[in-house]
GROMACS .gro file of C-alpha atoms in nm:
model
  171
    1ILE     CA    1  11.357  11.624  11.739
    2GLN     CA    2  11.731  11.627  11.671
    3LYS     CA    3  11.998  11.728  11.373
    4ARG     CA    4  12.117  11.423  11.172
    5GLY     CA    5  12.363  11.587  10.978
    6ARG     CA    6  12.241  11.973  10.843
    7ILE     CA    7  11.852  11.833  10.839
    8TRP     CA    8  11.571  11.733  11.149
    9TYR     CA    9  11.430  11.419  11.232
   10PHE     CA   10  11.137  11.389  11.433
   11ASN     CA   11  11.228  11.031  11.688
   12MET     CA   12  10.948  10.903  11.865
   13TRP     CA   13  10.910  10.559  12.085
   14ILE     CA   14  10.638  10.436  12.013
   15VAL     CA   15  10.519  10.235  12.302
   16ARG     CA   16  10.161  10.065  12.192
   17GLU     CA   17  10.403   9.909  11.904
   18ASN     CA   18  10.755   9.884  12.059
   19LYS     CA   19  10.955  10.035  11.800
   20GLN     CA   20  11.078  10.386  11.765
   21HIS     CA   21  10.930  10.600  11.480
   22ARG     CA   22  11.231  10.835  11.299
   23VAL     CA   23  11.073  11.072  11.041
   24SER     CA   24  11.297  11.328  10.843
   25LEU     CA   25  11.163  11.658  10.859
   26LYS     CA   26  11.279  11.732  10.511
   27THR     CA   27  11.465  12.063  10.659
   28ASP     CA   28  11.764  12.209  10.813
   29CYS     CA   29  11.542  12.533  10.942
   30LEU     CA   30  11.487  12.506  11.333
   31THR     CA   31  11.163  12.683  11.319
   32THR     CA   32  10.973  12.487  11.046
   33ALA     CA   33  11.127  12.148  11.224
   34ARG     CA   34  10.917  12.238  11.526
   35TYR     CA   35  10.651  12.331  11.321
   36LYS     CA   36  10.635  12.026  11.134
   37ALA     CA   37  10.711  11.792  11.437
   38GLU     CA   38  10.469  11.927  11.608
   39THR     CA   39  10.194  11.875  11.338
   40LEU     CA   40  10.410  11.483  11.318
   41LEU     CA   41  10.315  11.479  11.728
   42PHE     CA   42   9.907  11.593  11.619
   43GLU     CA   43   9.884  11.332  11.372
   44ILE     CA   44  10.030  11.002  11.582
   45ARG     CA   45   9.851  11.133  11.884
   46ASN     CA   46   9.502  11.099  11.613
   47LYS     CA   47   9.654  10.781  11.482
   48LEU     CA   48   9.712  10.575  11.801
   49ALA     CA   49   9.368  10.712  11.938
   50GLU     CA   50   9.178  10.531  11.620
   51ASN     CA   51   9.467  10.199  11.745
   52LYS     CA   52   9.623  10.280  11.409
   53ARG     CA   53   9.905  10.140  11.354
   54ILE     CA   54  10.222  10.387  11.338
   55THR     CA   55  10.505  10.178  11.188
   56ALA     CA   56  10.503   9.980  10.865
   57LEU     CA   57  10.431   9.643  10.916
   58THR     CA   58  10.698   9.418  10.745
   59CYS     CA   59  10.539   9.142  10.461
   60LEU     CA   60  10.653   8.865  10.620
   61GLN     CA   61  10.488   9.023  10.914
   62ALA     CA   62  10.088   9.124  10.712
   63THR     CA   63  10.172   8.750  10.528
   64GLU     CA   64  10.152   8.643  10.933
   65LEU     CA   65   9.854   8.910  11.032
   66TYR     CA   66   9.656   8.778  10.710
   67LEU     CA   67   9.720   8.342  10.787
   68ALA     CA   68   9.616   8.407  11.174
   69GLU     CA   69   9.272   8.577  10.994
   70ARG     CA   70   9.221   8.293  10.735
   71TYR     CA   71   9.328   8.027  11.033
   72ASN     CA   72   8.991   8.139  11.240
   73GLU     CA   73   8.761   8.054  10.907
   74VAL     CA   74   8.953   7.664  10.952
   75LYS     CA   75   8.834   7.685  11.295
   76SER     CA   76   8.531   7.821  11.246
   77GLY     CA   77   8.528   7.466  10.921
   78ASP     CA   78   8.483   7.784  10.677
   79ILE     CA   79   8.723   7.712  10.481
   80VAL     CA   80   9.015   7.366  10.482
   81ILE     CA   81   9.282   7.340  10.574
   82GLY     CA   82   9.454   7.243  10.283
   83ARG     CA   83   9.330   7.555  10.146
   84LEU     CA   84   9.503   7.715  10.460
   85ASN     CA   85   9.810   7.536  10.310
   86THR     CA   86   9.745   7.652   9.945
   87ILE     CA   87   9.748   8.089  10.071
   88LYS     CA   88  10.093   7.943  10.257
   89THR     CA   89  10.238   7.844   9.979
   90HIS     CA   90  10.133   8.142   9.764
   91LEU     CA   91  10.196   8.391  10.015
   92ALA     CA   92  10.537   8.253  10.021
   93HIS     CA   93  10.578   8.299   9.658
   94PHE     CA   94  10.464   8.649   9.680
   95ASN     CA   95  10.705   8.733   9.995
   96ASN     CA   96  11.047   8.639   9.766
   97ILE     CA   97  10.945   8.817   9.484
   98ILE     CA   98  10.878   9.102   9.722
   99GLY     CA   99  11.075   9.076   9.992
  100GLU     CA  100  10.970   8.956  10.356
  101GLN     CA  101  11.146   9.295  10.490
  102THR     CA  102  11.027   9.458  10.249
  103LYS     CA  103  10.777   9.725  10.466
  104LEU     CA  104  10.396   9.785  10.359
  105ASN     CA  105  10.456  10.171  10.324
  106GLU     CA  106  10.710  10.123  10.035
  107LEU     CA  107  10.451   9.861   9.847
  108SER     CA  108  10.350  10.055   9.511
  109ILE     CA  109  10.057   9.875   9.276
  110TRP     CA  110  10.324   9.836   9.014
  111ASP     CA  111  10.563   9.611   9.246
  112CYS     CA  112  10.362   9.254   9.057
  113ILE     CA  113  10.348   9.354   8.723
  114GLU     CA  114  10.639   9.104   8.657
  115TYR     CA  115  10.524   8.786   8.921
  116PHE     CA  116  10.398   8.606   8.628
  117ASP     CA  117  10.726   8.571   8.456
  118TRP     CA  118  10.863   8.611   8.766
  119ARG     CA  119  10.730   8.236   8.877
  120ARG     CA  120  10.762   8.131   8.595
  121ASP     CA  121  11.167   8.183   8.586
  122ASN     CA  122  11.188   8.008   8.926
  123ALA     CA  123  10.945   7.802   8.922
  124LYS     CA  124  11.099   7.385   8.968
  125GLN     CA  125  10.798   7.254   8.742
  126GLU     CA  126  10.545   7.403   8.453
  127LEU     CA  127  10.302   7.628   8.587
  128THR     CA  128   9.914   7.626   8.443
  129PRO     CA  129   9.740   7.955   8.427
  130THR     CA  130   9.491   7.886   8.670
  131THR     CA  131   9.818   7.842   8.911
  132LEU     CA  132   9.907   8.195   8.843
  133LYS     CA  133   9.541   8.358   8.889
  134ASN     CA  134   9.503   8.100   9.170
  135GLU     CA  135   9.823   8.306   9.254
  136GLN     CA  136   9.713   8.598   9.145
  137SER     CA  137   9.413   8.614   9.379
  138THR     CA  138   9.574   8.508   9.697
  139ILE     CA  139   9.787   8.808   9.653
  140ASN     CA  140   9.515   9.052   9.585
  141SER     CA  141   9.280   8.869   9.845
  142LEU     CA  142   9.547   8.977  10.101
  143ILE     CA  143   9.574   9.362  10.022
  144LYS     CA  144   9.270   9.322  10.038
  145PHE     CA  145   9.284   9.255  10.347
  146LEU     CA  146   9.573   9.472  10.459
  147ARG     CA  147   9.332   9.804  10.242
  148LYS     CA  148   9.072   9.758  10.473
  149ARG     CA  149   9.242   9.787  10.797
  150ASP     CA  150   9.412  10.093  10.665
  151GLU     CA  151   9.770   9.925  10.633
  152VAL     CA  152   9.830  10.021  10.248
  153ASN     CA  153   9.670  10.256  10.061
  154PHE     CA  154   9.548  10.103   9.712
  155ASP     CA  155   9.323   9.783   9.663
  156ALA     CA  156   9.467   9.507   9.451
  157PHE     CA  157   9.867   9.497   9.289
  158GLU     CA  158   9.802   9.550   8.924
  159PHE     CA  159   9.993   9.211   8.688
  160ARG     CA  160  10.138   9.232   8.365
  161THR     CA  161   9.870   8.975   8.175
  162MET     CA  162  10.010   8.604   8.069
  163LYS     CA  163  10.137   8.576   7.752
  164SER     CA  164   9.923   8.215   7.611
  165ILE     CA  165  10.091   7.925   7.711
  166LYS     CA  166  10.095   7.612   7.459
  167THR     CA  167   9.956   7.297   7.550
  168GLU     CA  168   9.846   6.994   7.331
  169THR     CA  169   9.466   7.135   7.372
  170ASN     CA  170   9.539   7.490   7.198
  171THR     CA  171   9.879   7.413   6.972
   0.00000   0.00000   0.00000
Protein backbone atom coordinates (compact mmCIF):
# COMPACT_ATOMS: atom_id res chain seq x y z
CA ILE A 1 0.00 0.00 0.00
CA GLN A 2 1.10 3.56 -0.51
CA LYS A 3 -0.22 6.93 0.47
CA ARG A 4 -1.04 9.53 -2.18
CA GLY A 5 -1.97 12.80 -0.57
CA ARG A 6 -4.07 11.82 2.43
CA ILE A 7 -5.54 8.60 0.95
CA TRP A 8 -4.06 5.10 0.95
CA TYR A 9 -3.91 3.07 -2.28
CA PHE A 10 -3.39 -0.61 -3.00
CA ASN A 11 -0.88 -1.31 -5.80
CA MET A 12 -0.13 -4.67 -7.36
CA TRP A 13 1.51 -5.77 -10.60
CA ILE A 14 -0.58 -8.48 -12.29
CA VAL A 15 1.95 -10.53 -14.23
CA ARG A 16 -0.63 -12.55 -16.18
CA GLU A 17 -2.25 -9.38 -17.53
CA ASN A 18 0.99 -7.39 -17.70
CA LYS A 19 -0.75 -4.49 -15.96
CA GLN A 20 -0.60 -2.45 -12.80
CA HIS A 21 -3.69 -2.75 -10.62
CA ARG A 22 -4.18 0.28 -8.39
CA VAL A 23 -7.25 0.83 -6.24
CA SER A 24 -8.05 3.57 -3.78
CA LEU A 25 -8.63 2.15 -0.32
CA LYS A 26 -10.69 5.29 0.43
CA THR A 27 -9.22 5.85 3.85
CA ASP A 28 -6.57 7.96 5.50
CA CYS A 29 -6.21 5.54 8.44
CA LEU A 30 -3.25 3.16 8.12
CA THR A 31 -4.91 0.38 10.14
CA THR A 32 -8.05 0.47 8.01
CA ALA A 33 -5.95 0.64 4.83
CA ARG A 34 -3.98 -2.48 5.83
CA TYR A 35 -7.19 -4.38 6.57
CA LYS A 36 -8.79 -3.37 3.25
CA ALA A 37 -5.58 -4.15 1.33
CA GLU A 38 -5.36 -7.61 2.88
CA THR A 39 -8.99 -8.32 1.99
CA LEU A 40 -8.39 -7.08 -1.56
CA LEU A 41 -5.26 -9.23 -1.87
CA PHE A 42 -7.24 -12.36 -0.95
CA GLU A 43 -9.95 -11.45 -3.49
CA ILE A 44 -7.32 -10.99 -6.21
CA ARG A 45 -5.61 -14.28 -5.38
CA ASN A 46 -8.95 -16.09 -5.55
CA LYS A 47 -9.73 -14.53 -8.94
CA LEU A 48 -6.29 -15.49 -10.23
CA ALA A 49 -6.80 -19.06 -9.00
CA GLU A 50 -10.09 -19.16 -10.93
CA ASN A 51 -8.37 -17.72 -14.05
CA LYS A 52 -10.49 -14.56 -13.90
CA ARG A 53 -9.29 -11.14 -14.99
CA ILE A 54 -8.29 -8.59 -12.40
CA THR A 55 -8.12 -5.48 -14.56
CA ALA A 56 -11.05 -4.53 -16.77
CA LEU A 57 -10.95 -4.88 -20.53
CA THR A 58 -11.61 -1.85 -22.70
CA CYS A 59 -14.62 -1.92 -25.03
CA LEU A 60 -12.25 -2.32 -27.97
CA GLN A 61 -10.48 -5.30 -26.36
CA ALA A 62 -13.85 -6.87 -25.53
CA THR A 63 -15.05 -6.36 -29.09
CA GLU A 64 -11.89 -7.96 -30.49
CA LEU A 65 -12.31 -10.92 -28.14
CA TYR A 66 -15.92 -11.37 -29.27
CA LEU A 67 -15.01 -11.05 -32.95
CA ALA A 68 -12.30 -13.69 -32.54
CA GLU A 69 -14.92 -16.02 -31.11
CA ARG A 70 -17.28 -15.27 -33.99
CA TYR A 71 -14.42 -15.80 -36.49
CA ASN A 72 -14.16 -19.36 -35.15
CA GLU A 73 -17.80 -19.76 -36.17
CA VAL A 74 -16.86 -18.70 -39.71
CA LYS A 75 -14.09 -21.31 -39.78
CA SER A 76 -16.48 -24.00 -38.58
CA GLY A 77 -19.10 -22.96 -41.14
CA ASP A 78 -21.70 -21.82 -38.59
CA ILE A 79 -21.81 -18.29 -40.04
CA VAL A 80 -20.61 -16.77 -43.29
CA ILE A 81 -17.93 -14.08 -43.62
CA GLY A 82 -20.56 -11.54 -44.71
CA ARG A 83 -22.35 -11.96 -41.37
CA LEU A 84 -19.05 -11.48 -39.52
CA ASN A 85 -18.44 -8.26 -41.46
CA THR A 86 -21.91 -7.02 -40.51
CA ILE A 87 -21.19 -7.79 -36.84
CA LYS A 88 -17.91 -5.84 -37.12
CA THR A 89 -19.78 -2.85 -38.53
CA HIS A 90 -22.41 -2.97 -35.78
CA LEU A 91 -19.76 -3.14 -33.07
CA ALA A 92 -17.79 -0.30 -34.66
CA HIS A 93 -20.87 1.90 -34.21
CA PHE A 94 -21.17 0.68 -30.62
CA ASN A 95 -17.52 1.55 -29.91
CA ASN A 96 -18.03 4.99 -31.45
CA ILE A 97 -20.84 5.87 -29.06
CA ILE A 98 -19.41 4.19 -25.94
CA GLY A 99 -15.73 4.90 -26.59
CA GLU A 100 -13.12 2.30 -27.47
CA GLN A 101 -11.06 2.98 -24.34
CA THR A 102 -14.00 2.85 -21.94
CA LYS A 103 -13.42 0.10 -19.38
CA LEU A 104 -16.07 -2.59 -19.12
CA ASN A 105 -16.36 -2.03 -15.38
CA GLU A 106 -17.44 1.58 -16.12
CA LEU A 107 -20.42 0.48 -18.24
CA SER A 108 -23.96 0.47 -16.98
CA ILE A 109 -27.17 -0.97 -18.30
CA TRP A 110 -28.28 2.55 -19.35
CA ASP A 111 -25.29 3.53 -21.53
CA CYS A 112 -27.10 2.72 -24.81
CA ILE A 113 -30.41 4.35 -23.95
CA GLU A 114 -29.77 7.10 -26.55
CA TYR A 115 -28.23 4.74 -29.11
CA PHE A 116 -30.99 4.91 -31.74
CA ASP A 117 -31.10 8.71 -31.68
CA TRP A 118 -27.29 8.90 -31.86
CA ARG A 119 -27.18 6.50 -34.82
CA ARG A 120 -29.86 8.42 -36.71
CA ASP A 121 -28.12 11.75 -36.07
CA ASN A 122 -24.71 10.43 -37.20
CA ALA A 123 -25.69 8.15 -40.07
CA LYS A 124 -24.56 8.97 -43.60
CA GLN A 125 -27.82 7.61 -44.99
CA GLU A 126 -31.31 6.93 -43.70
CA LEU A 127 -31.51 3.95 -41.35
CA THR A 128 -34.36 1.50 -41.21
CA PRO A 129 -35.82 0.28 -37.93
CA THR A 130 -34.73 -3.23 -38.89
CA THR A 131 -31.10 -2.10 -39.17
CA LEU A 132 -31.24 -0.48 -35.74
CA LYS A 133 -32.90 -3.52 -34.16
CA ASN A 134 -30.21 -5.76 -35.70
CA GLU A 135 -27.52 -3.50 -34.25
CA GLN A 136 -29.21 -3.68 -30.85
CA SER A 137 -29.26 -7.46 -31.08
CA THR A 138 -25.56 -7.63 -32.01
CA ILE A 139 -24.57 -5.30 -29.16
CA ASN A 140 -26.56 -7.30 -26.63
CA SER A 141 -25.04 -10.52 -27.98
CA LEU A 142 -21.63 -9.03 -27.20
CA ILE A 143 -22.81 -8.17 -23.67
CA LYS A 144 -24.25 -11.66 -23.17
CA PHE A 145 -20.90 -13.12 -24.26
CA LEU A 146 -19.07 -10.85 -21.81
CA ARG A 147 -21.50 -11.67 -19.02
CA LYS A 148 -20.79 -15.39 -19.44
CA ARG A 149 -17.10 -14.59 -19.07
CA ASP A 150 -17.87 -12.50 -15.96
CA GLU A 151 -16.48 -9.33 -17.60
CA VAL A 152 -19.67 -7.27 -17.07
CA ASN A 153 -22.29 -7.44 -14.35
CA PHE A 154 -25.46 -7.05 -16.46
CA ASP A 155 -27.10 -9.16 -19.16
CA ALA A 156 -28.07 -6.54 -21.75
CA PHE A 157 -28.24 -2.82 -22.39
CA GLU A 158 -31.53 -0.99 -22.16
CA PHE A 159 -32.44 0.74 -25.41
CA ARG A 160 -35.14 3.39 -25.64
CA THR A 161 -38.06 2.29 -27.76
CA MET A 162 -37.70 3.63 -31.28
CA LYS A 163 -39.93 6.42 -32.40
CA SER A 164 -42.00 5.32 -35.37
CA ILE A 165 -40.59 6.26 -38.72
CA LYS A 166 -42.85 7.51 -41.46
CA THR A 167 -42.35 5.58 -44.66
CA GLU A 168 -44.36 5.40 -47.86
CA THR A 169 -46.08 2.22 -46.63
CA ASN A 170 -47.25 3.52 -43.23
CA THR A 171 -48.06 7.21 -43.94
